Amino acid sequence: MNVLGIETSCDETSASIISDGKLIANVVYTQEIHKKYGGVVPEIASQQHLNEIIDVIDSALKKSNLQKKDLNAIAVTYGPGLMGSLLVGLNFAKAMSLSLKIPYIGVNHLEGHLYSNYIDNDNISFPNICLLVSGGHTQVWLVKNYKQFNLIGETTDDAAGEAFDKGARILGLNYPGGPEIDKASKNGNTNFHQFPRPKVKNSPFSFSFSGLKTSLLYYTQNMNKPDLKTNIADIAASYQEAILDCLFKSLENVTIHYPEVYDFYISGGVAANSRLRVKAKSFEKKFNKNIILPKLEYCTDNAAMIAMASYQKLINGQKSDYDLAPIPNLKL
Ligand code: KG4
Ligand code: ZN
């Protein structure tokens, strides 16, 4: 079975091909244009998806040596995400499905992120924990099997990715802020400044990042530009460390409440963070657990994870109706 995956929920236009459960192509076009606005401009994002989607799909087909007539089904993100961006991918999938006379299925983007850990990985054990850390979400899932996920913790305000993006703006760095702070922190001292590690009362797996971002704002507010520039690596490293400590504290609490869980997956854009990857190694040693991180290209938004999340459903004959509408605030 050859499945075409399509992802256009935010500012990545992506297409993938999965053949008999194996990923054979994944093409991602990142819309760099948003950099100059310091964040994603929804109207521009949907226009860019329209401009790029045909080329991106053609390129995925070419890479997999397949033609449109070889496709058996299409999987597409229908939420959560930006309305205009979602519409482009969803309508494109519907049109292809009608013209090729093959089924299509709408996929929850968050389920896609959970499945990103299963790409190129046949040894999945259950139950496992998945920490989903993206630009819009920070959630801890207890994954019982391929179909059952229980949400056991999430952010009460900003997502971790947002804490990176907003922090970068405060520090005068570019968008997206995660990779910028990651880069700026490279030779920085993580103990240069002690930013708070906010906790959520009675909710050991949950997060709160907005106070942390505000403390960065207050800390830098009275600094003159040259001082900020001189100390940027240390400040960025200290701020990044505080975000990551909050994430790992939640996982530490999971080890206490769910001692039977051994495998901890981390997915979403923030999983690409280089310091997070170093801290994951120490966590594994300290708690005798296994942390699994997707390859970098499957952390940020991609269609490979969308096709992957659809595969079992399509095999079981599931498909979506043509009246399926995008749902910008879709929950899992
Ligand atoms: O999963 P994703 O591509 O899109 C959403 O579904 O939101 O995540 C994007 C988020 C952004 O907030 C971005 O700053 C963050 O992931 N990100 C990173 C890194 N690369 C991307 N955060 C920290 N370190 C990185 N290296
Ligand atoms: Zn995402």
Short mmCIF file of C-alpha atoms and ligand atoms in Angstrom, two decimals:
data_model
loop_
_atom_site.label_atom_id
_atom_site.label_comp_id
_atom_site.label_asym_id
_atom_site.label_seq_id
_atom_site.Cartn_x
_atom_site.Cartn_y
_atom_site.Cartn_z
CA MET A 1 0.00 0.00 0.00
CA ASN A 2 1.43 3.40 -1.05
CA VAL A 3 0.25 6.33 1.09
CA LEU A 4 0.85 9.99 0.27
CA GLY A 5 1.11 12.13 3.42
CA ILE A 6 0.41 15.88 3.30
CA GLU A 7 1.19 18.38 6.10
CA THR A 8 0.40 22.11 5.83
CA SER A 9 -0.78 23.03 9.35
CA CYS A 10 1.63 25.94 9.94
CA ASP A 11 4.65 27.13 7.97
CA GLU A 12 6.05 23.88 6.57
CA THR A 13 4.70 22.53 3.28
CA SER A 14 5.49 18.83 3.36
CA ALA A 15 4.71 15.61 1.47
CA SER A 16 5.80 12.05 2.19
CA ILE A 17 5.33 8.56 0.80
CA ILE A 18 4.99 5.46 2.93
CA SER A 19 5.10 2.14 1.12
CA ASP A 20 3.89 -0.96 3.02
CA GLY A 21 4.52 0.82 6.33
CA LYS A 22 8.04 2.02 5.44
CA LEU A 23 8.88 5.64 4.80
CA ILE A 24 10.42 6.08 1.34
CA ALA A 25 10.27 9.86 0.83
CA ASN A 26 9.81 12.94 2.98
CA VAL A 27 10.05 16.40 1.44
CA VAL A 28 9.77 19.52 3.61
CA TYR A 29 9.63 23.08 2.30
CA THR A 30 10.17 25.52 5.19
CA GLN A 31 8.69 28.94 4.56
CA GLU A 32 11.67 31.15 5.39
CA ILE A 33 9.68 34.31 4.48
CA HIS A 34 8.21 34.51 8.01
CA LYS A 35 11.67 35.19 9.50
CA LYS A 36 11.53 38.83 8.49
CA TYR A 37 8.22 39.31 10.33
CA GLY A 38 9.48 37.65 13.55
CA GLY A 39 6.70 35.03 13.48
CA VAL A 40 4.29 33.20 11.19
CA VAL A 41 1.93 35.47 9.24
CA PRO A 42 -1.15 33.28 8.61
CA GLU A 43 -2.19 34.90 5.30
CA ILE A 44 1.31 34.56 3.88
CA ALA A 45 1.58 30.97 5.13
CA SER A 46 -1.53 29.81 3.26
CA GLN A 47 -0.44 31.61 0.08
CA GLN A 48 2.98 29.95 0.30
CA HIS A 49 1.39 26.52 0.77
CA LEU A 50 -0.62 27.16 -2.42
CA ASN A 51 2.54 28.15 -4.27
CA GLU A 52 4.59 25.15 -3.12
CA ILE A 53 2.28 22.19 -2.61
CA ILE A 54 2.36 20.85 -6.18
CA ASP A 55 6.17 20.94 -6.37
CA VAL A 56 6.55 19.38 -2.93
CA ILE A 57 4.20 16.47 -3.77
CA ASP A 58 5.81 15.96 -7.19
CA SER A 59 9.21 15.91 -5.57
CA ALA A 60 8.11 13.26 -3.00
CA LEU A 61 6.71 11.10 -5.83
CA LYS A 62 9.89 11.50 -7.85
CA LYS A 63 12.08 10.55 -4.88
CA SER A 64 10.09 7.37 -4.38
CA ASN A 65 10.02 6.47 -8.11
CA LEU A 66 6.24 6.44 -8.02
CA GLN A 67 3.56 8.11 -10.09
CA LYS A 68 0.21 9.43 -8.92
CA LYS A 69 -1.52 6.34 -10.32
CA ASP A 70 0.57 4.15 -7.94
CA LEU A 71 -0.92 5.81 -4.84
CA ASN A 72 -3.50 3.85 -2.83
CA ALA A 73 -4.50 6.46 -0.22
CA ILE A 74 -3.80 9.97 1.05
CA ALA A 75 -3.31 11.12 4.67
CA VAL A 76 -3.58 14.81 5.49
CA THR A 77 -3.46 16.99 8.61
CA TYR A 78 -6.89 18.53 9.40
CA GLY A 79 -5.96 20.18 12.75
CA PRO A 80 -4.77 21.68 14.97
CA GLY A 81 -3.13 24.53 13.08
CA LEU A 82 -3.84 27.72 11.15
CA MET A 83 -7.19 27.67 9.37
CA GLY A 84 -5.93 28.96 6.01
CA SER A 85 -2.89 26.67 6.04
CA LEU A 86 -4.94 23.59 6.96
CA LEU A 87 -7.46 24.38 4.21
CA VAL A 88 -4.81 24.23 1.50
CA GLY A 89 -3.59 20.73 2.41
CA LEU A 90 -7.03 19.34 3.18
CA ASN A 91 -8.62 20.63 -0.03
CA PHE A 92 -5.67 19.43 -2.06
CA ALA A 93 -5.99 15.94 -0.52
CA LYS A 94 -9.72 15.85 -1.25
CA ALA A 95 -9.20 16.91 -4.85
CA MET A 96 -6.48 14.28 -5.40
CA SER A 97 -8.59 11.63 -3.71
CA LEU A 98 -11.56 12.39 -6.00
CA SER A 99 -9.53 12.55 -9.20
CA LEU A 100 -7.47 9.40 -8.45
CA LYS A 101 -10.50 7.57 -6.99
CA ILE A 102 -8.61 6.59 -3.82
CA PRO A 103 -9.58 7.17 -0.16
CA TYR A 104 -8.18 9.93 1.97
CA ILE A 105 -8.04 10.29 5.75
CA GLY A 106 -7.76 13.36 8.01
CA VAL A 107 -5.02 13.05 10.65
CA ASN A 108 -4.61 14.91 13.95
CA HIS A 109 -1.27 16.75 13.82
CA LEU A 110 -0.57 15.88 17.48
CA GLU A 111 -1.07 12.18 16.77
CA GLY A 112 1.43 12.70 13.97
CA HIS A 113 4.01 14.04 16.44
CA LEU A 114 3.44 11.00 18.68
CA TYR A 115 4.00 8.73 15.68
CA SER A 116 7.17 10.57 14.62
CA ASN A 117 8.97 8.39 17.16
CA TYR A 118 7.90 5.26 15.32
CA ILE A 119 9.42 6.21 11.95
CA ASP A 120 12.34 3.85 11.18
CA ASN A 121 11.73 2.17 14.55
CA ASP A 122 10.15 -1.29 14.73
CA ASN A 123 10.85 -1.92 18.42
CA ILE A 124 8.12 0.00 20.21
CA SER A 125 7.26 -1.16 23.71
CA PHE A 126 4.11 -0.22 25.61
CA PRO A 127 3.22 1.43 27.87
CA ASN A 128 5.53 4.31 27.10
CA ILE A 129 5.65 8.02 27.81
CA CYS A 130 5.70 10.63 25.09
CA LEU A 131 6.68 14.19 25.89
CA LEU A 132 5.32 16.27 23.01
CA VAL A 133 7.11 19.61 22.86
CA SER A 134 6.21 21.79 19.90
CA GLY A 135 5.49 25.45 19.18
CA GLY A 136 1.85 25.15 20.18
CA HIS A 137 1.82 22.24 22.64
CA THR A 138 3.68 20.84 25.62
CA GLN A 139 2.05 17.63 26.75
CA VAL A 140 2.93 14.42 28.53
CA TRP A 141 1.15 11.34 27.15
CA LEU A 142 0.95 7.91 28.69
CA VAL A 143 0.80 5.77 25.56
CA LYS A 144 -0.83 2.42 26.32
CA ASN A 145 -0.80 1.05 22.78
CA TYR A 146 -1.00 2.33 19.18
CA LYS A 147 -4.56 3.57 19.74
CA GLN A 148 -4.78 4.60 23.41
CA PHE A 149 -3.10 7.77 24.68
CA ASN A 150 -3.85 9.32 28.09
CA LEU A 151 -2.92 12.96 28.64
CA ILE A 152 -1.30 13.12 32.09
CA GLY A 153 0.22 16.62 31.98
CA GLU A 154 0.39 19.73 29.85
CA THR A 155 1.30 23.37 29.94
CA THR A 156 -1.08 25.69 31.71
CA ASP A 157 0.01 28.68 29.58
CA ASP A 158 2.78 28.93 26.94
CA ALA A 159 4.20 25.91 25.15
CA ALA A 160 7.93 25.19 25.52
CA GLY A 161 8.47 26.14 21.85
CA GLU A 162 6.68 29.43 22.53
CA ALA A 163 8.96 30.04 25.53
CA PHE A 164 11.90 29.65 23.14
CA ASP A 165 10.30 31.84 20.44
CA LYS A 166 9.23 34.63 22.83
CA GLY A 167 12.54 34.43 24.73
CA ALA A 168 14.46 34.81 21.47
CA ARG A 169 12.46 37.91 20.60
CA ILE A 170 13.31 39.43 24.01
CA LEU A 171 16.99 38.64 23.36
CA GLY A 172 16.85 40.22 19.90
CA LEU A 173 17.31 36.88 18.12
CA ASN A 174 15.48 35.74 14.99
CA TYR A 175 12.40 33.57 14.48
CA PRO A 176 12.04 30.65 15.04
CA GLY A 177 13.61 31.21 18.43
CA GLY A 178 14.34 27.60 19.39
CA PRO A 179 17.20 26.98 16.95
CA GLU A 180 18.49 30.55 17.55
CA ILE A 181 18.69 30.13 21.34
CA ASP A 182 20.14 26.66 20.83
CA LYS A 183 22.90 28.15 18.65
CA ALA A 184 23.50 31.23 20.82
CA SER A 185 23.84 29.04 23.94
CA LYS A 186 26.58 26.82 22.52
CA ASN A 187 29.47 28.10 24.66
CA GLY A 188 27.31 29.73 27.31
CA ASN A 189 27.34 29.19 31.07
CA THR A 190 24.04 27.55 32.13
CA ASN A 191 24.54 28.88 35.70
CA PHE A 192 25.20 32.49 34.71
CA HIS A 193 21.76 33.54 35.92
CA GLN A 194 19.30 31.46 37.93
CA PHE A 195 15.95 31.78 36.13
CA PRO A 196 12.93 30.29 37.93
CA ARG A 197 11.76 26.70 37.32
CA PRO A 198 8.00 27.21 37.77
CA LYS A 199 5.92 24.31 39.09
CA VAL A 200 2.19 23.69 38.80
CA LYS A 201 0.53 22.96 42.15
CA ASN A 202 -0.89 19.44 42.49
CA SER A 203 0.04 18.59 38.93
CA PRO A 204 3.50 17.00 38.93
CA PHE A 205 3.63 16.43 35.16
CA SER A 206 2.37 19.87 34.07
CA PHE A 207 4.23 23.01 33.07
CA SER A 208 4.00 26.79 33.24
CA PHE A 209 6.38 28.84 31.10
CA SER A 210 4.89 32.32 30.99
CA GLY A 211 6.48 33.44 34.31
CA LEU A 212 9.86 32.23 33.12
CA LYS A 213 9.54 34.31 29.96
CA THR A 214 8.52 37.34 32.04
CA SER A 215 11.55 36.88 34.30
CA LEU A 216 13.78 36.99 31.20
CA LEU A 217 12.03 40.18 30.17
CA TYR A 218 12.59 41.81 33.59
CA TYR A 219 16.17 40.58 33.75
CA THR A 220 17.11 42.05 30.36
CA GLN A 221 14.91 45.16 30.51
CA ASN A 222 17.44 47.34 32.29
CA MET A 223 20.45 46.00 30.47
CA ASN A 224 22.02 48.15 27.82
CA LYS A 225 22.46 46.66 24.36
CA PRO A 226 26.26 46.13 24.51
CA ASP A 227 25.93 44.30 27.87
CA LEU A 228 23.23 42.06 26.47
CA LYS A 229 25.33 41.36 23.41
CA THR A 230 28.44 40.54 25.47
CA ASN A 231 26.55 38.11 27.69
CA ILE A 232 24.12 36.71 25.14
CA ALA A 233 25.57 33.15 25.18
CA ASP A 234 25.39 32.95 29.00
CA ILE A 235 21.89 34.46 29.25
CA ALA A 236 20.54 32.27 26.43
CA ALA A 237 22.15 29.17 27.99
CA SER A 238 20.71 29.97 31.45
CA TYR A 239 17.23 30.60 30.03
CA GLN A 240 17.34 27.46 27.88
CA GLU A 241 18.49 25.42 30.89
CA ALA A 242 15.47 26.62 32.91
CA ILE A 243 13.03 25.53 30.15
CA LEU A 244 14.72 22.14 29.81
CA ASP A 245 14.88 21.59 33.58
CA CYS A 246 11.09 22.05 33.74
CA LEU A 247 10.65 19.42 31.01
CA PHE A 248 12.98 16.90 32.68
CA LYS A 249 11.47 17.55 36.14
CA SER A 250 8.13 16.41 34.78
CA LEU A 251 9.74 13.25 33.36
CA GLU A 252 11.46 12.66 36.70
CA ASN A 253 8.05 12.84 38.41
CA VAL A 254 6.75 10.32 35.87
CA THR A 255 9.45 7.86 36.94
CA ILE A 256 8.08 8.07 40.49
CA HIS A 257 4.39 7.71 39.60
CA TYR A 258 4.81 5.20 36.75
CA PRO A 259 7.86 3.12 37.75
CA GLU A 260 6.83 0.39 35.31
CA VAL A 261 7.41 2.65 32.29
CA TYR A 262 10.88 2.28 30.82
CA ASP A 263 10.71 4.01 27.42
CA PHE A 264 10.40 7.80 27.22
CA TYR A 265 9.85 9.31 23.77
CA ILE A 266 10.27 13.03 23.11
CA SER A 267 8.80 14.55 19.94
CA GLY A 268 8.01 17.94 18.38
CA GLY A 269 10.25 20.82 17.31
CA VAL A 270 11.85 21.33 20.73
CA ALA A 271 13.11 17.72 20.64
CA ALA A 272 15.63 19.00 18.06
CA ASN A 273 17.35 21.03 20.80
CA SER A 274 21.00 20.00 21.17
CA ARG A 275 21.20 20.65 24.92
CA LEU A 276 17.98 18.65 25.45
CA ARG A 277 19.70 15.75 23.71
CA VAL A 278 22.69 16.00 26.08
CA LYS A 279 20.44 16.22 29.13
CA ALA A 280 18.46 13.21 27.88
CA LYS A 281 21.63 11.11 28.17
CA SER A 282 22.17 12.14 31.83
CA PHE A 283 18.50 11.46 32.57
CA GLU A 284 18.81 7.95 31.14
CA LYS A 285 21.81 7.22 33.37
CA LYS A 286 20.39 8.78 36.52
CA PHE A 287 16.98 7.10 36.35
CA ASN A 288 17.91 3.96 34.44
CA LYS A 289 15.39 4.71 31.68
CA ASN A 290 15.52 4.79 27.91
CA ILE A 291 14.93 8.08 26.08
CA ILE A 292 14.13 7.87 22.38
CA LEU A 293 14.33 10.97 20.21
CA PRO A 294 13.28 11.15 16.55
CA LYS A 295 15.83 12.07 13.89
CA LEU A 296 16.08 15.86 13.59
CA GLU A 297 14.04 15.97 10.36
CA TYR A 298 11.09 14.25 12.10
CA CYS A 299 11.08 16.62 15.12
CA THR A 300 9.81 19.74 13.38
CA ASP A 301 6.67 19.55 11.24
CA ASN A 302 6.78 16.95 8.47
CA ALA A 303 4.42 14.78 6.45
CA ALA A 304 6.27 11.54 7.26
CA MET A 305 4.70 11.49 10.73
CA ILE A 306 1.25 12.22 9.26
CA ALA A 307 1.39 9.29 6.83
CA MET A 308 2.81 7.11 9.63
CA ALA A 309 -0.09 7.97 11.98
CA SER A 310 -2.62 7.06 9.28
CA TYR A 311 -1.19 3.74 8.23
CA GLN A 312 -2.92 1.31 10.60
CA LYS A 313 -6.22 3.16 10.18
CA LEU A 314 -6.03 2.94 6.38
CA ILE A 315 -5.14 -0.77 6.55
CA ASN A 316 -8.29 -1.22 8.66
CA GLY A 317 -10.37 0.48 5.98
CA GLN A 318 -10.91 3.79 7.77
CA LYS A 319 -11.35 6.91 5.60
CA SER A 320 -12.73 10.45 5.91
CA ASP A 321 -15.81 11.97 4.29
CA TYR A 322 -15.51 14.86 1.87
CA ASP A 323 -17.33 17.20 4.26
CA LEU A 324 -14.48 17.01 6.81
CA ALA A 325 -13.55 20.59 7.73
CA PRO A 326 -10.24 21.82 9.19
CA ILE A 327 -10.32 22.21 12.98
CA PRO A 328 -7.73 24.84 14.10
CA ASN A 329 -8.01 23.90 17.81
CA LEU A 330 -8.42 20.14 17.36
CA LYS A 331 -7.60 18.12 20.50
CA LEU A 332 -6.27 14.59 20.66
O1 KG4 B 1 6.73 20.81 15.99
P1 KG4 B 1 7.00 22.12 15.38
O2 KG4 B 1 7.81 22.17 14.11
O3 KG4 B 1 5.69 22.91 15.05
C1 KG4 B 1 4.54 22.90 15.83
O4 KG4 B 1 3.76 21.93 15.72
O5 KG4 B 1 4.42 23.85 16.62
O6 KG4 B 1 7.71 23.01 16.52
C2 KG4 B 1 8.12 24.31 16.28
C3 KG4 B 1 8.76 24.81 17.56
C4 KG4 B 1 9.13 26.28 17.51
O7 KG4 B 1 8.66 26.90 18.68
C5 KG4 B 1 10.65 26.26 17.47
O8 KG4 B 1 11.25 27.38 18.05
C6 KG4 B 1 10.96 25.00 18.22
O9 KG4 B 1 9.96 24.08 17.81
N1 KG4 B 1 12.29 24.47 17.89
C7 KG4 B 1 13.29 24.36 18.79
C8 KG4 B 1 14.43 23.90 18.09
N2 KG4 B 1 14.06 23.71 16.77
C9 KG4 B 1 12.74 24.07 16.69
N3 KG4 B 1 13.32 24.65 20.10
C10 KG4 B 1 14.49 24.48 20.74
N4 KG4 B 1 15.62 24.08 20.12
C11 KG4 B 1 15.64 23.77 18.82
N5 KG4 B 1 16.78 23.36 18.23
ZN ZN B 2 3.96 20.33 14.91
#
